[in-house]
Amino acid sequence: MTIVIPEVRRFADAEAISRAAADEVQRIATAAIAARGRFTIALSGGSTPKRLYALLSREPFRTTIDWERVEIFFGDERAVPPDDAESNYRMAREAMLESLALAPSRIHRMEAERPNLDAAALAYEATLARVFGLALGAGSPPPSLDLVLLGLGPDGHTASLFPHTAALHEARRWCVPNWVPQQSAHRMTLTYPVFDQAREIVFLVAGAEKAAPLAEVLEGPQDFDRLPSQRIRPAAGRLVFLVDEAAAAKLGRH
Ligand code: 6PG
């Protein structure tokens, strides 16, 4: 496996992380649009990125990012309807998407409310294939997202790649359903093959409850099954952790 050296950037608090993340998004979006005519991003769920999304929907980012050229994807979703309080799509819609009035055709949500989650995951793969102009099927390369935003769970999960779950071992599919016994819940998630191809991956990690898992992920012994975030290694891309002082409290060499 490729050796990827993560870049760790420390900030005072979650607000400072959000501001730095907004600057990263703008920089990466501008470069991607200049190079390839559009910017593809996978959003993360949870609560940490909410402030980032709110910042992106306001000035200066509202104007400095060419939103007409942005394709929005999601890294994972909970198996709930899109208007459910647990929905990652709903969070992003309320925090950012509806205020930016993006064309619905450029917002690609995971339809994890469908009774057949595998069919929904296959449909998401088809959407990725269409937008990226790729063929689906054995041997076809996964899409290369310009930016993937991720969070770190207190148990070491990221996206909906939870410890000791089946999706961790997916080597071919781009998007899969994942049963998470720890949460007694179904989730849908992009897979390592997609994260491996990302051009840039930015983790947002804030709060004292993240201090122990962050230290284990960055500095502990390799244990991908227990710490799925440790296996996030974009093969030719950049991996950045934006962390606040509380989350960085147990870091040694970073
Ligand atoms: C989700 C996620 C998840 C999240 C982490 C961290 O759907 O919940 O995408 O992987 O990023 O649980 O969440 P916080 O940053 O809110 O702690």
PDB file of C-alpha atoms and ligand atoms in Angstrom:
ATOM      1  CA  MET A   1       0.000   0.000   0.000  1.00  0.00           C
ATOM      2  CA  THR A   2       1.157   3.523  -0.784  1.00  0.00           C
ATOM      3  CA  ILE A   3       2.729   5.417   2.067  1.00  0.00           C
ATOM      4  CA  VAL A   4       0.810   8.604   2.682  1.00  0.00           C
ATOM      5  CA  ILE A   5       2.080  11.099   5.189  1.00  0.00           C
ATOM      6  CA  PRO A   6      -0.838  12.947   6.732  1.00  0.00           C
ATOM      7  CA  GLU A   7      -0.532  16.663   7.261  1.00  0.00           C
ATOM      8  CA  VAL A   8      -1.844  17.734  10.682  1.00  0.00           C
ATOM      9  CA  ARG A   9      -2.879  21.378  11.113  1.00  0.00           C
ATOM     10  CA  ARG A  10      -3.805  22.538  14.616  1.00  0.00           C
ATOM     11  CA  PHE A  11      -6.316  25.251  15.492  1.00  0.00           C
ATOM     12  CA  ALA A  12      -7.658  26.751  18.698  1.00  0.00           C
ATOM     13  CA  ASP A  13     -11.215  25.506  18.360  1.00  0.00           C
ATOM     14  CA  ALA A  14     -13.927  24.170  16.062  1.00  0.00           C
ATOM     15  CA  GLU A  15     -14.683  27.636  14.710  1.00  0.00           C
ATOM     16  CA  ALA A  16     -11.091  28.085  13.551  1.00  0.00           C
ATOM     17  CA  ILE A  17     -11.168  24.616  11.956  1.00  0.00           C
ATOM     18  CA  SER A  18     -14.321  25.541  10.058  1.00  0.00           C
ATOM     19  CA  ARG A  19     -12.734  28.723   8.733  1.00  0.00           C
ATOM     20  CA  ALA A  20      -9.589  26.891   7.636  1.00  0.00           C
ATOM     21  CA  ALA A  21     -11.716  24.187   6.006  1.00  0.00           C
ATOM     22  CA  ALA A  22     -13.710  26.815   4.088  1.00  0.00           C
ATOM     23  CA  ASP A  23     -10.431  28.251   2.772  1.00  0.00           C
ATOM     24  CA  GLU A  24      -9.308  24.738   1.745  1.00  0.00           C
ATOM     25  CA  VAL A  25     -12.587  24.126  -0.091  1.00  0.00           C
ATOM     26  CA  GLN A  26     -12.266  27.419  -1.940  1.00  0.00           C
ATOM     27  CA  ARG A  27      -8.641  26.794  -2.896  1.00  0.00           C
ATOM     28  CA  ILE A  28      -9.292  23.242  -4.098  1.00  0.00           C
ATOM     29  CA  ALA A  29     -12.475  24.252  -5.942  1.00  0.00           C
ATOM     30  CA  THR A  30     -10.728  27.086  -7.766  1.00  0.00           C
ATOM     31  CA  ALA A  31      -7.818  24.862  -8.804  1.00  0.00           C
ATOM     32  CA  ALA A  32     -10.104  22.016  -9.911  1.00  0.00           C
ATOM     33  CA  ILE A  33     -12.314  24.326 -11.977  1.00  0.00           C
ATOM     34  CA  ALA A  34      -9.254  25.911 -13.600  1.00  0.00           C
ATOM     35  CA  ALA A  35      -7.763  22.503 -14.400  1.00  0.00           C
ATOM     36  CA  ARG A  36     -10.804  20.393 -15.250  1.00  0.00           C
ATOM     37  CA  GLY A  37     -13.748  22.764 -15.572  1.00  0.00           C
ATOM     38  CA  ARG A  38     -15.553  21.577 -12.470  1.00  0.00           C
ATOM     39  CA  PHE A  39     -15.170  20.709  -8.796  1.00  0.00           C
ATOM     40  CA  THR A  40     -16.376  17.396  -7.346  1.00  0.00           C
ATOM     41  CA  ILE A  41     -16.746  17.124  -3.582  1.00  0.00           C
ATOM     42  CA  ALA A  42     -18.070  14.465  -1.197  1.00  0.00           C
ATOM     43  CA  LEU A  43     -19.601  15.947   1.937  1.00  0.00           C
ATOM     44  CA  SER A  44     -19.363  14.352   5.371  1.00  0.00           C
ATOM     45  CA  GLY A  45     -22.191  14.059   7.851  1.00  0.00           C
ATOM     46  CA  GLY A  46     -22.300  14.260  11.614  1.00  0.00           C
ATOM     47  CA  SER A  47     -22.316  17.630  13.321  1.00  0.00           C
ATOM     48  CA  THR A  48     -18.765  19.026  13.010  1.00  0.00           C
ATOM     49  CA  PRO A  49     -19.039  20.157   9.356  1.00  0.00           C
ATOM     50  CA  LYS A  50     -22.281  22.066   9.880  1.00  0.00           C
ATOM     51  CA  ARG A  51     -20.481  25.317  10.601  1.00  0.00           C
ATOM     52  CA  LEU A  52     -18.233  24.857   7.552  1.00  0.00           C
ATOM     53  CA  TYR A  53     -21.297  24.400   5.350  1.00  0.00           C
ATOM     54  CA  ALA A  54     -22.881  27.524   6.823  1.00  0.00           C
ATOM     55  CA  LEU A  55     -19.707  29.508   6.103  1.00  0.00           C
ATOM     56  CA  LEU A  56     -19.596  28.235   2.507  1.00  0.00           C
ATOM     57  CA  SER A  57     -23.135  29.443   1.904  1.00  0.00           C
ATOM     58  CA  ARG A  58     -22.215  33.018   2.877  1.00  0.00           C
ATOM     59  CA  GLU A  59     -19.849  35.683   1.601  1.00  0.00           C
ATOM     60  CA  PRO A  60     -17.084  35.590   0.552  1.00  0.00           C
ATOM     61  CA  PHE A  61     -17.398  31.914  -0.427  1.00  0.00           C
ATOM     62  CA  ARG A  62     -20.859  32.344  -1.920  1.00  0.00           C
ATOM     63  CA  THR A  63     -19.266  34.488  -4.608  1.00  0.00           C
ATOM     64  CA  THR A  64     -15.651  33.310  -4.784  1.00  0.00           C
ATOM     65  CA  ILE A  65     -16.607  29.688  -5.434  1.00  0.00           C
ATOM     66  CA  ASP A  66     -18.156  29.137  -8.861  1.00  0.00           C
ATOM     67  CA  TRP A  67     -21.072  27.024  -7.579  1.00  0.00           C
ATOM     68  CA  GLU A  68     -22.405  26.516 -11.103  1.00  0.00           C
ATOM     69  CA  ARG A  69     -19.447  24.208 -11.649  1.00  0.00           C
ATOM     70  CA  VAL A  70     -19.691  22.198  -8.443  1.00  0.00           C
ATOM     71  CA  GLU A  71     -20.962  18.602  -8.244  1.00  0.00           C
ATOM     72  CA  ILE A  72     -21.975  17.634  -4.711  1.00  0.00           C
ATOM     73  CA  PHE A  73     -21.752  14.029  -3.527  1.00  0.00           C
ATOM     74  CA  PHE A  74     -22.027  12.451  -0.092  1.00  0.00           C
ATOM     75  CA  GLY A  75     -19.540  10.168   1.645  1.00  0.00           C
ATOM     76  CA  ASP A  76     -22.220   8.316   3.572  1.00  0.00           C
ATOM     77  CA  GLU A  77     -25.843   8.370   4.599  1.00  0.00           C
ATOM     78  CA  ARG A  78     -28.103   6.967   7.279  1.00  0.00           C
ATOM     79  CA  ALA A  79     -31.016   4.738   6.223  1.00  0.00           C
ATOM     80  CA  VAL A  80     -33.632   7.413   6.811  1.00  0.00           C
ATOM     81  CA  PRO A  81     -35.789   9.645   4.592  1.00  0.00           C
ATOM     82  CA  PRO A  82     -34.138  12.836   3.303  1.00  0.00           C
ATOM     83  CA  ASP A  83     -36.211  15.021   5.629  1.00  0.00           C
ATOM     84  CA  ASP A  84     -35.350  13.015   8.755  1.00  0.00           C
ATOM     85  CA  ALA A  85     -33.409  14.805  11.494  1.00  0.00           C
ATOM     86  CA  GLU A  86     -30.725  12.079  11.165  1.00  0.00           C
ATOM     87  CA  SER A  87     -30.236  12.583   7.434  1.00  0.00           C
ATOM     88  CA  ASN A  88     -26.819  13.825   6.340  1.00  0.00           C
ATOM     89  CA  TYR A  89     -28.438  15.217   3.214  1.00  0.00           C
ATOM     90  CA  ARG A  90     -30.914  17.199   5.293  1.00  0.00           C
ATOM     91  CA  MET A  91     -28.105  18.669   7.383  1.00  0.00           C
ATOM     92  CA  ALA A  92     -26.188  19.769   4.276  1.00  0.00           C
ATOM     93  CA  ARG A  93     -29.353  21.051   2.610  1.00  0.00           C
ATOM     94  CA  GLU A  94     -30.340  23.166   5.578  1.00  0.00           C
ATOM     95  CA  ALA A  95     -26.827  24.410   6.344  1.00  0.00           C
ATOM     96  CA  MET A  96     -25.753  25.198   2.797  1.00  0.00           C
ATOM     97  CA  LEU A  97     -27.424  23.727  -0.256  1.00  0.00           C
ATOM     98  CA  GLU A  98     -30.825  25.412  -0.185  1.00  0.00           C
ATOM     99  CA  SER A  99     -29.348  28.817   0.424  1.00  0.00           C
ATOM    100  CA  LEU A 100     -26.944  28.417  -2.503  1.00  0.00           C
ATOM    101  CA  ALA A 101     -29.866  27.406  -4.731  1.00  0.00           C
ATOM    102  CA  LEU A 102     -27.789  24.838  -6.595  1.00  0.00           C
ATOM    103  CA  ALA A 103     -29.363  23.046  -9.527  1.00  0.00           C
ATOM    104  CA  PRO A 104     -30.834  19.769  -8.195  1.00  0.00           C
ATOM    105  CA  SER A 105     -29.087  17.954 -11.063  1.00  0.00           C
ATOM    106  CA  ARG A 106     -25.720  18.731  -9.452  1.00  0.00           C
ATOM    107  CA  ILE A 107     -26.638  17.510  -5.964  1.00  0.00           C
ATOM    108  CA  HIS A 108     -26.214  13.760  -5.783  1.00  0.00           C
ATOM    109  CA  ARG A 109     -27.707  12.418  -2.605  1.00  0.00           C
ATOM    110  CA  MET A 110     -27.624   8.795  -1.507  1.00  0.00           C
ATOM    111  CA  GLU A 111     -31.181   7.436  -1.526  1.00  0.00           C
ATOM    112  CA  ALA A 112     -30.630   5.434   1.639  1.00  0.00           C
ATOM    113  CA  GLU A 113     -34.315   5.587   2.532  1.00  0.00           C
ATOM    114  CA  ARG A 114     -35.070   2.979  -0.159  1.00  0.00           C
ATOM    115  CA  PRO A 115     -36.167  -0.415   1.215  1.00  0.00           C
ATOM    116  CA  ASN A 116     -33.546  -2.115  -0.949  1.00  0.00           C
ATOM    117  CA  LEU A 117     -30.303  -0.494   0.200  1.00  0.00           C
ATOM    118  CA  ASP A 118     -28.152  -2.510  -2.141  1.00  0.00           C
ATOM    119  CA  ALA A 119     -30.168  -1.271  -5.107  1.00  0.00           C
ATOM    120  CA  ALA A 120     -29.764   2.273  -3.762  1.00  0.00           C
ATOM    121  CA  ALA A 121     -25.987   1.806  -3.455  1.00  0.00           C
ATOM    122  CA  LEU A 122     -25.806   0.432  -7.009  1.00  0.00           C
ATOM    123  CA  ALA A 123     -27.814   3.436  -8.191  1.00  0.00           C
ATOM    124  CA  TYR A 124     -25.260   5.724  -6.504  1.00  0.00           C
ATOM    125  CA  GLU A 125     -22.453   3.921  -8.311  1.00  0.00           C
ATOM    126  CA  ALA A 126     -24.334   4.475 -11.572  1.00  0.00           C
ATOM    127  CA  THR A 127     -24.619   8.190 -10.754  1.00  0.00           C
ATOM    128  CA  LEU A 128     -20.888   8.412 -10.042  1.00  0.00           C
ATOM    129  CA  ALA A 129     -20.135   6.568 -13.278  1.00  0.00           C
ATOM    130  CA  ARG A 130     -22.372   8.903 -15.272  1.00  0.00           C
ATOM    131  CA  VAL A 131     -21.034  12.135 -13.795  1.00  0.00           C
ATOM    132  CA  PHE A 132     -17.407  11.009 -14.115  1.00  0.00           C
ATOM    133  CA  GLY A 133     -17.896   9.447 -17.558  1.00  0.00           C
ATOM    134  CA  LEU A 134     -16.689   6.054 -16.345  1.00  0.00           C
ATOM    135  CA  ALA A 135     -17.790   2.522 -17.130  1.00  0.00           C
ATOM    136  CA  LEU A 136     -19.179   0.434 -14.303  1.00  0.00           C
ATOM    137  CA  GLY A 137     -18.051  -3.115 -13.832  1.00  0.00           C
ATOM    138  CA  ALA A 138     -15.094  -5.316 -13.106  1.00  0.00           C
ATOM    139  CA  GLY A 139     -11.795  -3.567 -13.575  1.00  0.00           C
ATOM    140  CA  SER A 140     -13.133  -0.074 -14.153  1.00  0.00           C
ATOM    141  CA  PRO A 141     -11.244   2.553 -12.167  1.00  0.00           C
ATOM    142  CA  PRO A 142     -13.137   4.365  -9.402  1.00  0.00           C
ATOM    143  CA  PRO A 143     -13.866   8.080  -9.764  1.00  0.00           C
ATOM    144  CA  SER A 144     -11.327  10.614  -8.532  1.00  0.00           C
ATOM    145  CA  LEU A 145     -13.167  13.132  -6.374  1.00  0.00           C
ATOM    146  CA  ASP A 146     -11.387  16.477  -6.089  1.00  0.00           C
ATOM    147  CA  LEU A 147     -12.128  16.670  -2.368  1.00  0.00           C
ATOM    148  CA  VAL A 148     -13.530  14.279   0.217  1.00  0.00           C
ATOM    149  CA  LEU A 149     -14.496  15.713   3.592  1.00  0.00           C
ATOM    150  CA  LEU A 150     -14.431  13.236   6.449  1.00  0.00           C
ATOM    151  CA  GLY A 151     -15.041  13.151  10.184  1.00  0.00           C
ATOM    152  CA  LEU A 152     -13.584  10.888  12.847  1.00  0.00           C
ATOM    153  CA  GLY A 153     -15.947   9.004  15.127  1.00  0.00           C
ATOM    154  CA  PRO A 154     -15.009   8.394  18.777  1.00  0.00           C
ATOM    155  CA  ASP A 155     -14.718   4.689  17.899  1.00  0.00           C
ATOM    156  CA  GLY A 156     -12.367   5.384  14.977  1.00  0.00           C
ATOM    157  CA  HIS A 157     -15.011   5.169  12.240  1.00  0.00           C
ATOM    158  CA  THR A 158     -15.156   7.471   9.289  1.00  0.00           C
ATOM    159  CA  ALA A 159     -17.928   7.941   6.738  1.00  0.00           C
ATOM    160  CA  SER A 160     -19.996   4.809   7.523  1.00  0.00           C
ATOM    161  CA  LEU A 161     -16.950   2.586   7.706  1.00  0.00           C
ATOM    162  CA  PHE A 162     -17.425   1.356  11.267  1.00  0.00           C
ATOM    163  CA  PRO A 163     -15.034  -0.947  13.144  1.00  0.00           C
ATOM    164  CA  HIS A 164     -15.298  -4.636  12.256  1.00  0.00           C
ATOM    165  CA  THR A 165     -18.061  -4.165   9.665  1.00  0.00           C
ATOM    166  CA  ALA A 166     -18.360  -5.754   6.240  1.00  0.00           C
ATOM    167  CA  ALA A 167     -17.847  -2.573   4.200  1.00  0.00           C
ATOM    168  CA  LEU A 168     -14.234  -2.374   5.414  1.00  0.00           C
ATOM    169  CA  HIS A 169     -13.417  -5.371   3.253  1.00  0.00           C
ATOM    170  CA  GLU A 170     -15.010  -4.101   0.069  1.00  0.00           C
ATOM    171  CA  ALA A 171     -12.287  -3.995  -2.562  1.00  0.00           C
ATOM    172  CA  ARG A 172     -14.294  -3.501  -5.741  1.00  0.00           C
ATOM    173  CA  ARG A 173     -17.616  -1.717  -5.193  1.00  0.00           C
ATOM    174  CA  TRP A 174     -17.666   2.096  -4.942  1.00  0.00           C
ATOM    175  CA  CYS A 175     -20.706   2.352  -2.686  1.00  0.00           C
ATOM    176  CA  VAL A 176     -22.253  -0.277  -0.434  1.00  0.00           C
ATOM    177  CA  PRO A 177     -24.870  -0.697   2.259  1.00  0.00           C
ATOM    178  CA  ASN A 178     -23.337  -1.383   5.653  1.00  0.00           C
ATOM    179  CA  TRP A 179     -25.060  -2.951   8.646  1.00  0.00           C
ATOM    180  CA  VAL A 180     -23.628  -1.361  11.788  1.00  0.00           C
ATOM    181  CA  PRO A 181     -24.394  -3.573  14.814  1.00  0.00           C
ATOM    182  CA  GLN A 182     -22.923  -0.978  17.197  1.00  0.00           C
ATOM    183  CA  GLN A 183     -25.677   1.407  16.134  1.00  0.00           C
ATOM    184  CA  SER A 184     -28.293  -1.237  15.282  1.00  0.00           C
ATOM    185  CA  ALA A 185     -28.613   0.666  12.042  1.00  0.00           C
ATOM    186  CA  HIS A 186     -28.167   0.365   8.313  1.00  0.00           C
ATOM    187  CA  ARG A 187     -25.911   2.896   6.624  1.00  0.00           C
ATOM    188  CA  MET A 188     -24.707   3.515   3.101  1.00  0.00           C
ATOM    189  CA  THR A 189     -21.126   4.483   2.411  1.00  0.00           C
ATOM    190  CA  LEU A 190     -18.510   5.149  -0.214  1.00  0.00           C
ATOM    191  CA  THR A 191     -15.729   2.583   0.029  1.00  0.00           C
ATOM    192  CA  TYR A 192     -11.951   2.560   0.367  1.00  0.00           C
ATOM    193  CA  PRO A 193     -11.489   2.096  -3.413  1.00  0.00           C
ATOM    194  CA  VAL A 194     -13.129   5.529  -3.892  1.00  0.00           C
ATOM    195  CA  PHE A 195     -11.308   7.210  -0.997  1.00  0.00           C
ATOM    196  CA  ASP A 196      -8.024   5.766  -2.322  1.00  0.00           C
ATOM    197  CA  GLN A 197      -8.553   7.680  -5.587  1.00  0.00           C
ATOM    198  CA  ALA A 198      -9.426  11.057  -4.055  1.00  0.00           C
ATOM    199  CA  ARG A 199      -7.211  13.972  -5.000  1.00  0.00           C
ATOM    200  CA  GLU A 200      -7.505  15.489  -1.516  1.00  0.00           C
ATOM    201  CA  ILE A 201      -9.054  14.279   1.728  1.00  0.00           C
ATOM    202  CA  VAL A 202      -9.670  16.634   4.624  1.00  0.00           C
ATOM    203  CA  PHE A 203     -10.690  15.374   8.067  1.00  0.00           C
ATOM    204  CA  LEU A 204     -12.380  17.798  10.475  1.00  0.00           C
ATOM    205  CA  VAL A 205     -11.707  16.673  14.041  1.00  0.00           C
ATOM    206  CA  ALA A 206     -12.809  18.697  17.067  1.00  0.00           C
ATOM    207  CA  GLY A 207     -13.434  18.042  20.735  1.00  0.00           C
ATOM    208  CA  ALA A 208     -11.908  16.147  23.643  1.00  0.00           C
ATOM    209  CA  GLU A 209     -13.764  12.907  22.843  1.00  0.00           C
ATOM    210  CA  LYS A 210     -11.665  12.689  19.668  1.00  0.00           C
ATOM    211  CA  ALA A 211      -8.285  12.980  21.430  1.00  0.00           C
ATOM    212  CA  ALA A 212      -7.778   9.262  22.101  1.00  0.00           C
ATOM    213  CA  PRO A 213      -8.995   7.958  18.722  1.00  0.00           C
ATOM    214  CA  LEU A 214      -7.032  10.658  16.855  1.00  0.00           C
ATOM    215  CA  ALA A 215      -3.799   9.688  18.614  1.00  0.00           C
ATOM    216  CA  GLU A 216      -4.431   6.018  17.844  1.00  0.00           C
ATOM    217  CA  VAL A 217      -5.290   6.697  14.210  1.00  0.00           C
ATOM    218  CA  LEU A 218      -2.231   8.872  13.591  1.00  0.00           C
ATOM    219  CA  GLU A 219       0.346   7.418  15.943  1.00  0.00           C
ATOM    220  CA  GLY A 220      -0.864   4.020  17.149  1.00  0.00           C
ATOM    221  CA  PRO A 221      -0.082   0.587  15.763  1.00  0.00           C
ATOM    222  CA  GLN A 222      -1.787  -0.323  12.508  1.00  0.00           C
ATOM    223  CA  ASP A 223      -5.192  -1.871  13.143  1.00  0.00           C
ATOM    224  CA  PHE A 224      -7.496  -1.094  10.239  1.00  0.00           C
ATOM    225  CA  ASP A 225     -10.327  -3.317  11.397  1.00  0.00           C
ATOM    226  CA  ARG A 226     -10.609  -1.562  14.730  1.00  0.00           C
ATOM    227  CA  LEU A 227      -9.709   1.926  13.443  1.00  0.00           C
ATOM    228  CA  PRO A 228     -11.182   2.319   9.957  1.00  0.00           C
ATOM    229  CA  SER A 229     -10.003   5.960   9.711  1.00  0.00           C
ATOM    230  CA  GLN A 230      -6.415   4.709   9.778  1.00  0.00           C
ATOM    231  CA  ARG A 231      -6.921   3.038   6.387  1.00  0.00           C
ATOM    232  CA  ILE A 232      -7.796   6.349   4.642  1.00  0.00           C
ATOM    233  CA  ARG A 233      -4.788   6.781   2.375  1.00  0.00           C
ATOM    234  CA  PRO A 234      -5.424   8.550  -0.936  1.00  0.00           C
ATOM    235  CA  ALA A 235      -2.876   6.850  -3.189  1.00  0.00           C
ATOM    236  CA  ALA A 236      -1.740   9.917  -5.097  1.00  0.00           C
ATOM    237  CA  GLY A 237      -3.475  12.571  -3.092  1.00  0.00           C
ATOM    238  CA  ARG A 238      -3.105  14.807  -0.091  1.00  0.00           C
ATOM    239  CA  LEU A 239      -4.435  13.822   3.345  1.00  0.00           C
ATOM    240  CA  VAL A 240      -5.007  16.626   5.838  1.00  0.00           C
ATOM    241  CA  PHE A 241      -6.296  16.572   9.409  1.00  0.00           C
ATOM    242  CA  LEU A 242      -7.685  19.887  10.662  1.00  0.00           C
ATOM    243  CA  VAL A 243      -7.760  19.425  14.439  1.00  0.00           C
ATOM    244  CA  ASP A 244      -8.490  21.611  17.426  1.00  0.00           C
ATOM    245  CA  GLU A 245      -6.416  21.746  20.592  1.00  0.00           C
ATOM    246  CA  ALA A 246      -8.829  19.516  22.518  1.00  0.00           C
ATOM    247  CA  ALA A 247      -8.648  16.793  19.862  1.00  0.00           C
ATOM    248  CA  ALA A 248      -4.861  17.187  19.545  1.00  0.00           C
ATOM    249  CA  ALA A 249      -4.282  16.798  23.294  1.00  0.00           C
ATOM    250  CA  LYS A 250      -2.927  13.252  23.078  1.00  0.00           C
ATOM    251  CA  LEU A 251      -0.819  13.666  19.955  1.00  0.00           C
ATOM    252  CA  GLY A 252       2.921  13.205  20.307  1.00  0.00           C
ATOM    253  CA  ARG A 253       4.950  13.677  17.162  1.00  0.00           C
ATOM    254  CA  HIS A 254       2.332  15.511  15.088  1.00  0.00           C
TER     255      HIS A 254
HETATM  256  C1  6PG B   1     -22.077  10.299   9.808  1.00  0.00           C
HETATM  257  C2  6PG B   1     -20.703  10.499   9.341  1.00  0.00           C
HETATM  258  C3  6PG B   1     -19.633  10.145  10.300  1.00  0.00           C
HETATM  259  C4  6PG B   1     -19.100  11.385  10.994  1.00  0.00           C
HETATM  260  C5  6PG B   1     -18.374  10.996  12.258  1.00  0.00           C
HETATM  261  C6  6PG B   1     -17.869  12.184  13.025  1.00  0.00           C
HETATM  262  O1  6PG B   1     -22.934  10.079   8.982  1.00  0.00           O
HETATM  263  O2  6PG B   1     -22.269  10.370  11.011  1.00  0.00           O
HETATM  264  O3  6PG B   1     -20.443  10.917   8.116  1.00  0.00           O
HETATM  265  O4  6PG B   1     -18.622   9.375   9.792  1.00  0.00           O
HETATM  266  O5  6PG B   1     -18.271  12.105  10.153  1.00  0.00           O
HETATM  267  O6  6PG B   1     -19.256  10.267  13.062  1.00  0.00           O
HETATM  268  O7  6PG B   1     -18.948  13.017  13.313  1.00  0.00           O
HETATM  269  P1  6PG B   1     -18.743  14.364  14.123  1.00  0.00           P
HETATM  270  O8  6PG B   1     -17.678  15.097  13.404  1.00  0.00           O
HETATM  271  O9  6PG B   1     -20.032  15.044  14.110  1.00  0.00           O
HETATM  272  O10 6PG B   1     -18.316  13.929  15.479  1.00  0.00           O
END
